[in-house]
Amino acid sequence: MLISLAIRNVVLIEALDLEFGAGLSVLTGETGAGKSILLDSLGLALGARADSGLVRNGEAQASVIATFEPPAAATRVALLLADNGIEIEPGEPLLIRRLVKADGGSRAFVNDQPCSAALLRELGGSLVEIHGQHDDRGLLNPRGHRALLDSYGRCDAGTVASAHVGWRAAAKALAEARATVDNAARDRDYLTHAVEELRKFAPEPGEEATLAEERATMQKGARLTDDLSAVGDCLTGSDGGLAQLRQAARRLDRIASEEPLLAAVLEALDRAMVEAGEAEDRLAEAAEALSFDPARLDMIETRLFDLRGLARKHQVQPDDLAALRDEMDAKLAAIEGGEEHIAALEKDVAGKAAAYRAAAEALSGERQMAAGRLDAAVAAELSPLKLDAARFRTVVAQMDEGQWSPQGMDRVEFEISTNPGAPFAPLAKIASGGELSRFILALKVALAERGGADTLIFDEIDRGVGGAVADAIGERLSRLAKSNQILVVTHSPQVAARGAGHLLIAKSSDGTVTRTGVHALDDAERREEIARMLSGAEITAEARAQADRLLERV
């Protein structure tokens, strides 16, 4: 529900702060007083196009702040805010602020968090419905008629939506399978040859690195073999260093007792022989580690060359050849078993399409029954609104299969015929503004208890009518106000008398500056305003008496 509206520097409005209550609030005033400016200001806050012409002359910017009751959890408004990352504390009012600059451009905020104009329009459509003679969005827009009928008839499209998701997913899987088989079939010969070649070669992940490392080790052994052999000869041959050390040690051992210093020399030779022995052992181990088989080296080099050649041929890394083989093998398998697989997918698609059709046809049946009830409900409202000759119908027609959606296979549109024998036509095609306004009211009354925005605004819906028709309009607006907040701009005293609150819109001028203001009327002021609406510029005693009778009756 709309709680308040703060307007600054919008056309003739310098500064205006309005508060609204529940039920029916009426806005009256003389023609040209600025009622349209007030609605334009609210429309701005609800996401209407920002026109710099709305900025009051001489001001840098205009601003509008609309405050609404805190959105209840899990409602469309709450979910919409959450989906767009706008956080509102529980119990916190919803505050929408729109700024328009005189030099162009605008900004929008929800509870001081920036938001796009597109989000503002979507949010505004969930908060407030504005109905007027030239409204091309609400009830006049056929795109929303299906949702309105579903809401009225409690028609649940959830089963249809789920069936549609399953059907489309199966159809997508079938299309992808067909494309895969078609593409693979064109390459059958190439795939057969490539898979056979890769199977025969049997590449393994990591094989390139293993072969390269083994080859490097063998190549190093081949390079060092002669040096190791020469070093071995120096150490272990009959004339090698170790043999010479041992011969020297034996001779010293025989004569070491002759001179104390020779004993120290013998000890040093013993240590040298131990070290030389260890060196001999390590040399043997190194020779063993670096030993190689020329045939093995040749085989490794050939394998490594062929592995890298295959990788270049298929434009992959050597380690990816095994995966490529499996992928090509799978494509061949798809060709060989493709027809059988496609047949199974076609059967799945047919089954899910049938399930969707059955669910959609059941939903269509629900819509047809709801349409009949809605037509009867609207028809009951037409006679009191002096639309006795008019007829209303809800058209539920099946669309082409290409247009079927998660919401079903139906096109829904409200149509009317205003004269006996006249063909039915869409609501938007009605020529008479007064008739169209009354049709909208009748339809809205019929739909009143079936959801929608909490706040409804009717802009001069009583234009061109009076007397009993105006009274019938007022009675229906009052009935709507029991479940919704209603704001109505009216020139009819019969409608104005029904209001729980009454705002007077007036224009004033000091000779240089013209301003539009809004004043909340008390009981006495309200009586005078209704009397003015009855009699014109000069308020007569008879008009006041008639105003009293209107107020007492409601």
Coordinates of C-alpha atoms in Angstrom, one line a residue, residues 12-377:
L12 CA 4.0 23.4 -11.2
I13 CA 4.6 21.6 -7.9
E14 CA 7.3 23.3 -5.8
A15 CA 7.1 21.1 -2.7
L16 CA 4.3 18.7 -1.8
D17 CA 4.1 16.0 0.8
L18 CA 1.0 13.7 0.7
E19 CA -0.1 10.9 3.0
F20 CA -2.5 8.1 1.9
G21 CA -4.6 5.7 3.9
A22 CA -6.3 2.5 3.2
G23 CA -9.6 2.2 1.4
L24 CA -10.9 4.7 -1.2
S25 CA -9.2 8.1 -1.5
V26 CA -10.6 10.6 -4.0
L27 CA -8.7 13.5 -5.7
T28 CA -10.8 16.4 -7.1
G29 CA -10.2 19.8 -8.4
E30 CA -11.0 22.1 -11.3
T31 CA -9.8 21.3 -14.8
G32 CA -6.2 22.3 -15.2
A33 CA -5.5 22.3 -11.5
G34 CA -2.7 19.8 -11.9
K35 CA -4.1 16.4 -11.3
S36 CA -2.1 15.0 -14.3
I37 CA 1.1 16.4 -12.8
L38 CA 0.4 14.5 -9.6
L39 CA -0.1 11.2 -11.5
D40 CA 3.0 12.0 -13.7
S41 CA 5.0 12.4 -10.5
L42 CA 3.8 9.0 -9.1
G43 CA 4.4 7.4 -12.5
L44 CA 8.0 8.8 -12.4
A45 CA 8.6 7.0 -9.1
L46 CA 7.1 3.8 -10.7
G47 CA 9.6 3.7 -13.6
A48 CA 8.0 5.9 -16.2
R49 CA 10.3 7.6 -18.8
A50 CA 12.2 10.4 -17.2
D51 CA 11.5 13.6 -19.2
S52 CA 13.6 16.7 -18.3
G53 CA 10.5 18.7 -19.2
L54 CA 9.0 17.6 -15.8
V55 CA 11.7 19.7 -14.0
R56 CA 10.2 22.9 -12.6
N57 CA 11.4 26.0 -14.5
G58 CA 14.6 27.4 -13.0
E59 CA 15.4 24.3 -10.9
A60 CA 18.4 21.9 -11.4
Q61 CA 16.5 18.7 -10.7
A62 CA 13.1 17.3 -9.7
S63 CA 12.6 14.5 -7.2
V64 CA 9.8 12.1 -6.2
I65 CA 9.8 9.8 -3.2
A66 CA 7.1 7.2 -2.9
T67 CA 6.9 5.2 0.3
F68 CA 5.1 1.9 0.5
E69 CA 4.3 -0.5 3.4
P70 CA 7.0 -3.1 4.1
P71 CA 6.8 -5.9 1.5
A72 CA 5.7 -9.2 3.0
A73 CA 8.1 -12.2 2.7
A74 CA 7.9 -14.4 -0.4
T75 CA 5.7 -11.9 -2.3
R76 CA 6.6 -11.0 -5.9
V77 CA 8.0 -7.6 -4.7
A78 CA 10.2 -9.2 -2.0
L79 CA 11.5 -11.8 -4.4
L80 CA 12.1 -9.2 -7.1
L81 CA 14.2 -7.1 -4.7
A82 CA 16.1 -10.2 -3.5
D83 CA 16.9 -11.3 -7.0
N84 CA 18.4 -7.9 -7.8
G85 CA 20.5 -7.7 -4.6
I86 CA 18.5 -5.0 -2.9
E87 CA 18.3 -5.7 0.9
I88 CA 15.5 -4.4 3.1
E89 CA 15.3 -5.1 6.8
P90 CA 12.2 -6.9 8.0
G91 CA 9.5 -4.3 8.8
E92 CA 11.3 -1.6 7.0
P93 CA 9.1 0.5 4.6
L94 CA 9.9 0.3 0.9
L95 CA 11.1 3.7 -0.3
I96 CA 11.5 4.5 -4.0
R97 CA 13.3 7.7 -4.9
R98 CA 13.6 9.1 -8.5
L99 CA 15.7 12.1 -9.5
V100 CA 15.4 13.9 -12.9
K101 CA 18.0 16.5 -14.0
A102 CA 17.0 19.5 -16.0
D103 CA 19.9 18.9 -18.4
G104 CA 18.8 15.3 -18.9
G105 CA 19.4 12.0 -17.2
S106 CA 17.9 10.4 -14.1
R107 CA 18.8 8.2 -11.2
A108 CA 16.6 5.8 -9.2
F109 CA 17.1 4.4 -5.7
V110 CA 15.3 1.7 -3.7
N111 CA 15.9 2.3 0.1
D112 CA 18.9 4.4 -0.9
Q113 CA 20.3 1.5 -3.1
P114 CA 20.8 2.4 -6.8
C115 CA 18.7 0.5 -9.2
S116 CA 17.9 0.6 -13.0
A117 CA 14.9 2.1 -14.6
A118 CA 14.0 -1.3 -15.9
L119 CA 13.9 -2.7 -12.4
L120 CA 11.9 0.3 -11.2
R121 CA 9.3 -0.3 -13.9
E122 CA 9.0 -4.0 -13.0
L123 CA 8.8 -3.1 -9.3
G124 CA 6.2 -0.4 -9.9
G125 CA 4.0 -2.7 -11.9
S126 CA 3.8 -5.0 -8.9
L127 CA 3.1 -2.2 -6.4
V128 CA 0.6 0.0 -8.3
E129 CA -1.8 -0.4 -11.2
I130 CA -2.9 2.8 -13.0
H131 CA -6.0 2.7 -15.1
G132 CA -7.1 5.5 -17.3
Q133 CA -8.8 6.1 -20.7
H134 CA -5.5 5.8 -22.6
D135 CA -3.8 3.1 -20.5
D136 CA -2.0 0.7 -22.8
R137 CA -0.3 -1.4 -20.2
G138 CA -2.7 -2.8 -17.6
L139 CA -6.0 -4.5 -18.6
L140 CA -5.7 -3.2 -22.2
N141 CA -2.5 -5.1 -22.9
P142 CA -3.3 -8.7 -24.2
R143 CA 0.1 -9.9 -23.0
G144 CA -1.1 -9.8 -19.4
H145 CA -4.6 -11.4 -20.0
R146 CA -3.4 -15.0 -19.7
A147 CA -1.9 -14.3 -16.3
L148 CA -5.0 -12.4 -15.1
L149 CA -7.2 -15.3 -16.2
D150 CA -4.9 -17.9 -14.4
S151 CA -5.0 -15.8 -11.3
Y152 CA -8.8 -15.5 -11.4
G153 CA -9.4 -19.2 -12.1
R154 CA -6.6 -20.4 -9.7
C155 CA -5.1 -22.2 -12.8
D156 CA -1.7 -23.6 -11.8
A157 CA 0.7 -23.8 -14.8
G158 CA 3.4 -25.5 -12.7
T159 CA 2.8 -29.0 -14.1
V160 CA 2.8 -27.6 -17.6
A161 CA 6.1 -25.6 -17.0
S162 CA 7.8 -28.8 -15.6
A163 CA 6.6 -30.8 -18.6
H164 CA 7.8 -28.1 -21.0
V165 CA 11.3 -28.1 -19.4
G166 CA 11.5 -31.9 -19.8
W167 CA 10.2 -31.8 -23.4
R168 CA 12.7 -29.1 -24.5
A169 CA 15.6 -30.8 -22.8
A170 CA 14.8 -34.1 -24.5
A171 CA 14.4 -32.3 -27.9
K172 CA 17.8 -30.6 -27.4
A173 CA 19.5 -34.0 -26.5
L174 CA 18.0 -35.5 -29.7
A175 CA 19.2 -32.6 -31.9
E176 CA 22.7 -32.8 -30.4
A177 CA 22.8 -36.6 -31.0
R178 CA 21.7 -36.2 -34.6
A179 CA 24.3 -33.5 -35.2
T180 CA 27.0 -35.7 -33.6
V181 CA 26.1 -38.7 -35.7
D182 CA 25.9 -36.6 -38.9
N183 CA 29.3 -35.0 -38.3
A184 CA 30.9 -38.3 -37.3
A185 CA 29.5 -40.2 -40.3
R186 CA 31.2 -37.8 -42.7
D187 CA 34.6 -38.7 -41.1
R188 CA 34.0 -42.4 -40.7
D189 CA 37.0 -43.5 -42.9
Y190 CA 39.3 -41.0 -41.3
L191 CA 38.2 -42.0 -37.8
T192 CA 38.6 -45.7 -38.5
H193 CA 42.2 -45.3 -39.8
A194 CA 43.2 -42.9 -37.0
V195 CA 41.7 -45.1 -34.2
E196 CA 43.5 -48.2 -35.7
E197 CA 46.8 -46.4 -35.9
L198 CA 46.5 -45.1 -32.3
R199 CA 45.4 -48.5 -31.0
K200 CA 48.4 -50.1 -32.6
F201 CA 50.8 -47.5 -31.3
A202 CA 49.1 -47.6 -27.9
P203 CA 50.4 -44.2 -26.5
E204 CA 50.3 -43.7 -22.8
P205 CA 50.0 -40.5 -20.8
G206 CA 53.5 -39.4 -19.5
E207 CA 55.2 -41.7 -22.0
E208 CA 57.1 -38.9 -23.7
A209 CA 58.8 -37.7 -20.5
T210 CA 59.7 -41.3 -19.5
L211 CA 61.3 -42.1 -22.9
A212 CA 63.1 -38.8 -23.1
E213 CA 64.6 -39.3 -19.7
E214 CA 65.8 -42.8 -20.4
R215 CA 67.3 -41.7 -23.7
A216 CA 69.2 -38.9 -22.1
T217 CA 70.6 -41.3 -19.5
M218 CA 71.8 -43.7 -22.2
Q219 CA 73.3 -41.0 -24.3
K220 CA 75.2 -39.7 -21.3
G221 CA 76.5 -43.3 -20.7
A222 CA 77.6 -43.6 -24.3
R223 CA 79.5 -40.3 -24.0
L224 CA 81.3 -41.3 -20.7
T225 CA 82.1 -45.0 -21.4
D226 CA 85.6 -44.4 -22.7
D227 CA 86.5 -42.0 -19.8
L228 CA 85.2 -44.5 -17.3
S229 CA 87.2 -47.3 -18.8
A230 CA 90.4 -45.2 -18.7
V231 CA 89.8 -44.3 -15.1
G232 CA 89.2 -47.9 -14.3
D233 CA 92.5 -48.9 -15.9
C234 CA 94.3 -46.3 -13.9
L235 CA 92.9 -47.7 -10.7
T236 CA 92.5 -51.5 -11.1
G237 CA 94.9 -52.7 -13.8
S238 CA 98.1 -54.8 -13.1
D239 CA 99.9 -51.5 -13.4
G240 CA 97.1 -49.5 -11.8
G241 CA 97.4 -47.2 -8.9
L242 CA 95.8 -49.5 -6.4
A243 CA 98.3 -52.4 -7.3
Q244 CA 101.2 -50.0 -7.0
L245 CA 100.0 -48.9 -3.5
R246 CA 99.6 -52.5 -2.4
Q247 CA 103.2 -53.4 -3.6
A248 CA 104.6 -50.3 -1.9
A249 CA 102.8 -51.3 1.3
R250 CA 104.2 -54.8 1.3
R251 CA 107.8 -53.6 1.0
L252 CA 107.3 -51.0 3.7
D253 CA 105.9 -53.6 6.0
R254 CA 109.1 -55.6 5.8
I255 CA 111.3 -52.6 6.7
A256 CA 109.0 -50.5 8.8
S257 CA 110.6 -51.8 12.0
E258 CA 113.9 -50.4 11.0
E259 CA 112.8 -46.7 11.3
P260 CA 109.9 -45.3 13.4
L261 CA 109.0 -42.8 10.7
L262 CA 108.3 -45.7 8.2
A263 CA 105.5 -46.9 10.5
A264 CA 103.7 -43.6 9.9
V265 CA 104.2 -43.9 6.1
L266 CA 102.7 -47.5 6.2
E267 CA 99.7 -46.2 8.1
A268 CA 99.2 -43.5 5.5
L269 CA 99.4 -46.1 2.7
D270 CA 96.9 -48.3 4.4
R271 CA 94.4 -45.3 4.5
A272 CA 95.1 -44.6 0.9
M273 CA 94.4 -48.2 -0.1
V274 CA 91.0 -48.1 1.8
E275 CA 90.0 -44.9 0.0
A276 CA 91.2 -46.2 -3.4
G277 CA 89.2 -49.4 -2.8
E278 CA 86.0 -47.3 -2.1
A279 CA 86.7 -45.3 -5.2
E280 CA 87.0 -48.5 -7.2
D281 CA 83.6 -49.7 -5.9
R282 CA 81.9 -46.4 -6.7
L283 CA 83.4 -46.4 -10.1
A284 CA 82.0 -49.8 -10.8
E285 CA 78.5 -48.7 -9.6
A286 CA 78.7 -45.6 -11.9
A287 CA 79.7 -47.7 -14.8
E288 CA 76.8 -50.0 -14.1
A289 CA 74.3 -47.1 -13.9
L290 CA 75.5 -45.6 -17.1
S291 CA 75.7 -48.8 -19.0
F292 CA 73.4 -49.0 -22.1
D293 CA 72.2 -51.3 -24.7
P294 CA 72.6 -49.7 -28.2
A295 CA 69.6 -51.6 -29.5
R296 CA 67.5 -50.3 -26.6
L297 CA 68.6 -46.8 -27.3
D298 CA 67.8 -47.1 -30.9
M299 CA 64.3 -48.5 -30.0
I300 CA 63.7 -45.6 -27.6
E301 CA 64.7 -43.0 -30.1
T302 CA 62.4 -44.5 -32.8
R303 CA 59.5 -44.7 -30.4
L304 CA 60.0 -41.1 -29.2
F305 CA 60.2 -39.8 -32.8
D306 CA 57.0 -41.6 -33.8
L307 CA 55.2 -40.5 -30.7
R308 CA 56.0 -36.8 -31.4
G309 CA 55.1 -37.3 -35.0
L310 CA 51.6 -38.6 -34.2
A311 CA 51.1 -35.7 -31.8
R312 CA 52.0 -33.2 -34.6
K313 CA 49.7 -35.1 -37.0
H314 CA 46.7 -34.8 -34.8
Q315 CA 47.7 -31.3 -33.4
V316 CA 47.7 -32.4 -29.8
Q317 CA 50.3 -32.9 -27.1
P318 CA 51.9 -36.3 -26.9
D319 CA 50.3 -36.9 -23.5
D320 CA 46.8 -36.3 -25.0
L321 CA 47.0 -39.0 -27.7
A322 CA 45.5 -41.6 -25.5
A323 CA 42.5 -39.4 -24.7
L324 CA 42.2 -38.5 -28.4
R325 CA 42.1 -42.2 -29.2
D326 CA 39.2 -42.7 -26.7
E327 CA 37.4 -39.7 -28.1
M328 CA 37.6 -40.9 -31.7
D329 CA 36.7 -44.4 -30.6
A330 CA 33.5 -43.0 -28.9
K331 CA 32.6 -41.2 -32.2
L332 CA 33.0 -44.4 -34.1
A333 CA 30.8 -46.1 -31.5
A334 CA 28.2 -43.3 -31.9
I335 CA 28.2 -43.9 -35.6
E336 CA 27.8 -47.6 -35.2
G337 CA 25.1 -47.3 -32.5
G338 CA 23.8 -44.0 -33.5
E339 CA 20.6 -45.0 -35.1
E340 CA 19.6 -47.1 -32.1
H341 CA 20.4 -44.3 -29.8
I342 CA 18.6 -41.7 -31.9
A343 CA 15.5 -44.0 -32.0
A344 CA 15.5 -44.1 -28.2
L345 CA 15.8 -40.3 -28.0
E346 CA 13.0 -39.9 -30.5
K347 CA 10.8 -42.1 -28.4
D348 CA 11.7 -40.0 -25.3
V349 CA 10.9 -36.8 -27.0
A350 CA 7.6 -38.1 -28.2
G351 CA 6.7 -39.3 -24.7
K352 CA 7.6 -36.0 -23.1
A353 CA 5.8 -34.0 -25.9
A354 CA 2.7 -36.1 -25.2
A355 CA 3.0 -35.4 -21.5
Y356 CA 3.3 -31.7 -22.1
R357 CA 0.3 -31.7 -24.5
A358 CA -1.8 -33.6 -21.9
A359 CA -0.8 -31.1 -19.1
A360 CA -1.4 -28.1 -21.4
E361 CA -4.8 -29.4 -22.6
A362 CA -5.8 -29.9 -19.0
L363 CA -4.7 -26.4 -18.2
S364 CA -6.7 -25.2 -21.3
G365 CA -9.8 -26.9 -19.9
E366 CA -9.3 -25.1 -16.6
R367 CA -8.9 -21.8 -18.5
Q368 CA -12.0 -22.4 -20.5
M369 CA -14.0 -22.9 -17.3
A370 CA -12.4 -19.9 -15.6
A371 CA -13.2 -17.8 -18.7
G372 CA -16.9 -18.8 -18.5
R373 CA -17.0 -17.7 -14.8
L374 CA -15.2 -14.5 -15.6
D375 CA -17.5 -13.6 -18.5
A376 CA -20.5 -14.1 -16.2
A377 CA -18.9 -12.0 -13.4

